[in-house]
Amino acid sequence: MRLAYGLVGAWLAVLLATESARADVPPKLNAGFGDAYRDGYVFVLWGDTPPKRLSAMLDRIKQSGSKHLTIPYWGCQTGLSTSDVGACEVFRRAPAPEIAAQALRKGFTVSYLPIVVTPTWEWRGFFDPVDVDGWFRTYTAWIQKIALDAQQQGMKELVVGSEMTLLYRHEARWTKLMQDLRA
């Protein structure tokens, strides 16, 4: 239950940060986080955000007491049963590396959250590729690029996969993927 309240609170705080940055309204938060790392934000930008506005948004979030941001890193595959991660684009704006770099310069710790969707935004929990080996091959190539960027930016954490409900049954492949990334 606490997690649910934390996520709702984080969402509301980001909304407030966005609106305050947009309207140049001074921050009005009464209390900081008890655990600023765990209670950090998943920072999602859905559109083109000029650097000055992004900076203001990050400053507002920093004033809340948060020290950590998790930034979605968007990927795409052409269908629920395909094995072609990285074959399409669904989101060109708000690139994760640029957001991460600015957040890191402001003193946040940052991690990436890879999110793969289809061109019609079908949920990754329904991914059930016909060619499982092929899917893990393309996903591995895609996530390795993200991991390299995360490492070059000095990140200490990388989410390897989230909400891949049907794909989690391939535990040995996930284990190998994580071992390869750690190496």
PDB file of N, CA, C and O in Angstrom, residues 73 96-105 110 112 147-156:
ATOM      1  N   TYR A  73      13.717   4.805 -20.940  1.00  0.00           N
ATOM      2  CA  TYR A  73      14.491   4.741 -22.174  1.00  0.00           C
ATOM      3  C   TYR A  73      13.642   3.929 -23.144  1.00  0.00           C
ATOM      4  O   TYR A  73      13.469   2.734 -22.986  1.00  0.00           O
ATOM      5  N   ALA A  96      16.457  10.079 -23.525  1.00  0.00           N
ATOM      6  CA  ALA A  96      16.915   9.762 -22.173  1.00  0.00           C
ATOM      7  C   ALA A  96      18.350  10.205 -21.887  1.00  0.00           C
ATOM      8  O   ALA A  96      18.610  10.738 -20.808  1.00  0.00           O
ATOM      9  N   PRO A  97      19.324   9.999 -22.791  1.00  0.00           N
ATOM     10  CA  PRO A  97      20.694  10.399 -22.454  1.00  0.00           C
ATOM     11  C   PRO A  97      20.848  11.892 -22.157  1.00  0.00           C
ATOM     12  O   PRO A  97      21.581  12.270 -21.246  1.00  0.00           O
ATOM     13  N   GLU A  98      20.135  12.733 -22.902  1.00  0.00           N
ATOM     14  CA  GLU A  98      20.237  14.179 -22.655  1.00  0.00           C
ATOM     15  C   GLU A  98      19.573  14.560 -21.337  1.00  0.00           C
ATOM     16  O   GLU A  98      20.070  15.401 -20.601  1.00  0.00           O
ATOM     17  N   ILE A  99      18.437  13.944 -21.038  1.00  0.00           N
ATOM     18  CA  ILE A  99      17.774  14.215 -19.756  1.00  0.00           C
ATOM     19  C   ILE A  99      18.663  13.744 -18.615  1.00  0.00           C
ATOM     20  O   ILE A  99      18.857  14.457 -17.629  1.00  0.00           O
ATOM     21  N   ALA A 100      19.221  12.550 -18.756  1.00  0.00           N
ATOM     22  CA  ALA A 100      20.098  12.002 -17.712  1.00  0.00           C
ATOM     23  C   ALA A 100      21.304  12.893 -17.486  1.00  0.00           C
ATOM     24  O   ALA A 100      21.676  13.170 -16.335  1.00  0.00           O
ATOM     25  N   ALA A 101      21.928  13.351 -18.554  1.00  0.00           N
ATOM     26  CA  ALA A 101      23.124  14.189 -18.415  1.00  0.00           C
ATOM     27  C   ALA A 101      22.809  15.463 -17.639  1.00  0.00           C
ATOM     28  O   ALA A 101      23.568  15.862 -16.740  1.00  0.00           O
ATOM     29  N   GLN A 102      21.677  16.091 -17.959  1.00  0.00           N
ATOM     30  CA  GLN A 102      21.316  17.321 -17.247  1.00  0.00           C
ATOM     31  C   GLN A 102      20.987  17.026 -15.775  1.00  0.00           C
ATOM     32  O   GLN A 102      21.375  17.775 -14.884  1.00  0.00           O
ATOM     33  N   ALA A 103      20.293  15.921 -15.522  1.00  0.00           N
ATOM     34  CA  ALA A 103      19.963  15.559 -14.139  1.00  0.00           C
ATOM     35  C   ALA A 103      21.229  15.250 -13.344  1.00  0.00           C
ATOM     36  O   ALA A 103      21.362  15.650 -12.180  1.00  0.00           O
ATOM     37  N   LEU A 104      22.164  14.549 -13.949  1.00  0.00           N
ATOM     38  CA  LEU A 104      23.421  14.230 -13.271  1.00  0.00           C
ATOM     39  C   LEU A 104      24.201  15.504 -12.960  1.00  0.00           C
ATOM     40  O   LEU A 104      24.787  15.635 -11.868  1.00  0.00           O
ATOM     41  N   ARG A 105      24.218  16.458 -13.886  1.00  0.00           N
ATOM     42  CA  ARG A 105      24.903  17.745 -13.630  1.00  0.00           C
ATOM     43  C   ARG A 105      24.277  18.479 -12.455  1.00  0.00           C
ATOM     44  O   ARG A 105      24.938  19.253 -11.775  1.00  0.00           O
ATOM     45  N   VAL A 110      20.904   8.799 -11.129  1.00  0.00           N
ATOM     46  CA  VAL A 110      19.984   8.498 -12.216  1.00  0.00           C
ATOM     47  C   VAL A 110      20.087   7.029 -12.580  1.00  0.00           C
ATOM     48  O   VAL A 110      21.169   6.441 -12.519  1.00  0.00           O
ATOM     49  N   TYR A 112      18.239   4.211 -15.652  1.00  0.00           N
ATOM     50  CA  TYR A 112      17.364   4.067 -16.805  1.00  0.00           C
ATOM     51  C   TYR A 112      16.343   2.965 -16.565  1.00  0.00           C
ATOM     52  O   TYR A 112      16.643   1.949 -15.947  1.00  0.00           O
ATOM     53  N   ALA A 147      23.045   0.133 -21.560  1.00  0.00           N
ATOM     54  CA  ALA A 147      23.958  -0.124 -20.441  1.00  0.00           C
ATOM     55  C   ALA A 147      25.274   0.611 -20.632  1.00  0.00           C
ATOM     56  O   ALA A 147      25.836   1.157 -19.662  1.00  0.00           O
ATOM     57  N   LEU A 148      25.783   0.649 -21.847  1.00  0.00           N
ATOM     58  CA  LEU A 148      27.027   1.361 -22.119  1.00  0.00           C
ATOM     59  C   LEU A 148      26.857   2.850 -21.845  1.00  0.00           C
ATOM     60  O   LEU A 148      27.709   3.480 -21.215  1.00  0.00           O
ATOM     61  N   ASP A 149      25.744   3.420 -22.301  1.00  0.00           N
ATOM     62  CA  ASP A 149      25.479   4.829 -22.026  1.00  0.00           C
ATOM     63  C   ASP A 149      25.367   5.067 -20.519  1.00  0.00           C
ATOM     64  O   ASP A 149      25.939   6.027 -19.998  1.00  0.00           O
ATOM     65  N   ALA A 150      24.657   4.185 -19.833  1.00  0.00           N
ATOM     66  CA  ALA A 150      24.510   4.325 -18.373  1.00  0.00           C
ATOM     67  C   ALA A 150      25.883   4.281 -17.695  1.00  0.00           C
ATOM     68  O   ALA A 150      26.167   5.079 -16.799  1.00  0.00           O
ATOM     69  N   GLN A 151      26.711   3.367 -18.122  1.00  0.00           N
ATOM     70  CA  GLN A 151      28.051   3.242 -17.533  1.00  0.00           C
ATOM     71  C   GLN A 151      28.883   4.497 -17.822  1.00  0.00           C
ATOM     72  O   GLN A 151      29.546   5.018 -16.925  1.00  0.00           O
ATOM     73  N   GLN A 152      28.834   4.988 -19.050  1.00  0.00           N
ATOM     74  CA  GLN A 152      29.605   6.175 -19.418  1.00  0.00           C
ATOM     75  C   GLN A 152      29.152   7.407 -18.643  1.00  0.00           C
ATOM     76  O   GLN A 152      29.952   8.296 -18.366  1.00  0.00           O
ATOM     77  N   GLN A 153      27.880   7.444 -18.268  1.00  0.00           N
ATOM     78  CA  GLN A 153      27.379   8.580 -17.496  1.00  0.00           C
ATOM     79  C   GLN A 153      27.577   8.387 -15.990  1.00  0.00           C
ATOM     80  O   GLN A 153      27.226   9.249 -15.205  1.00  0.00           O
ATOM     81  N   GLY A 154      28.101   7.234 -15.587  1.00  0.00           N
ATOM     82  CA  GLY A 154      28.395   6.998 -14.172  1.00  0.00           C
ATOM     83  C   GLY A 154      27.217   6.493 -13.357  1.00  0.00           C
ATOM     84  O   GLY A 154      27.237   6.561 -12.131  1.00  0.00           O
ATOM     85  N   MET A 155      26.203   5.949 -14.015  1.00  0.00           N
ATOM     86  CA  MET A 155      25.055   5.425 -13.282  1.00  0.00           C
ATOM     87  C   MET A 155      25.451   4.155 -12.547  1.00  0.00           C
ATOM     88  O   MET A 155      26.246   3.366 -13.029  1.00  0.00           O
ATOM     89  N   LYS A 156      24.871   3.961 -11.385  1.00  0.00           N
ATOM     90  CA  LYS A 156      25.160   2.794 -10.553  1.00  0.00           C
ATOM     91  C   LYS A 156      24.099   1.710 -10.683  1.00  0.00           C
ATOM     92  O   LYS A 156      24.230   0.649 -10.111  1.00  0.00           O
TER      93      LYS A 156
END
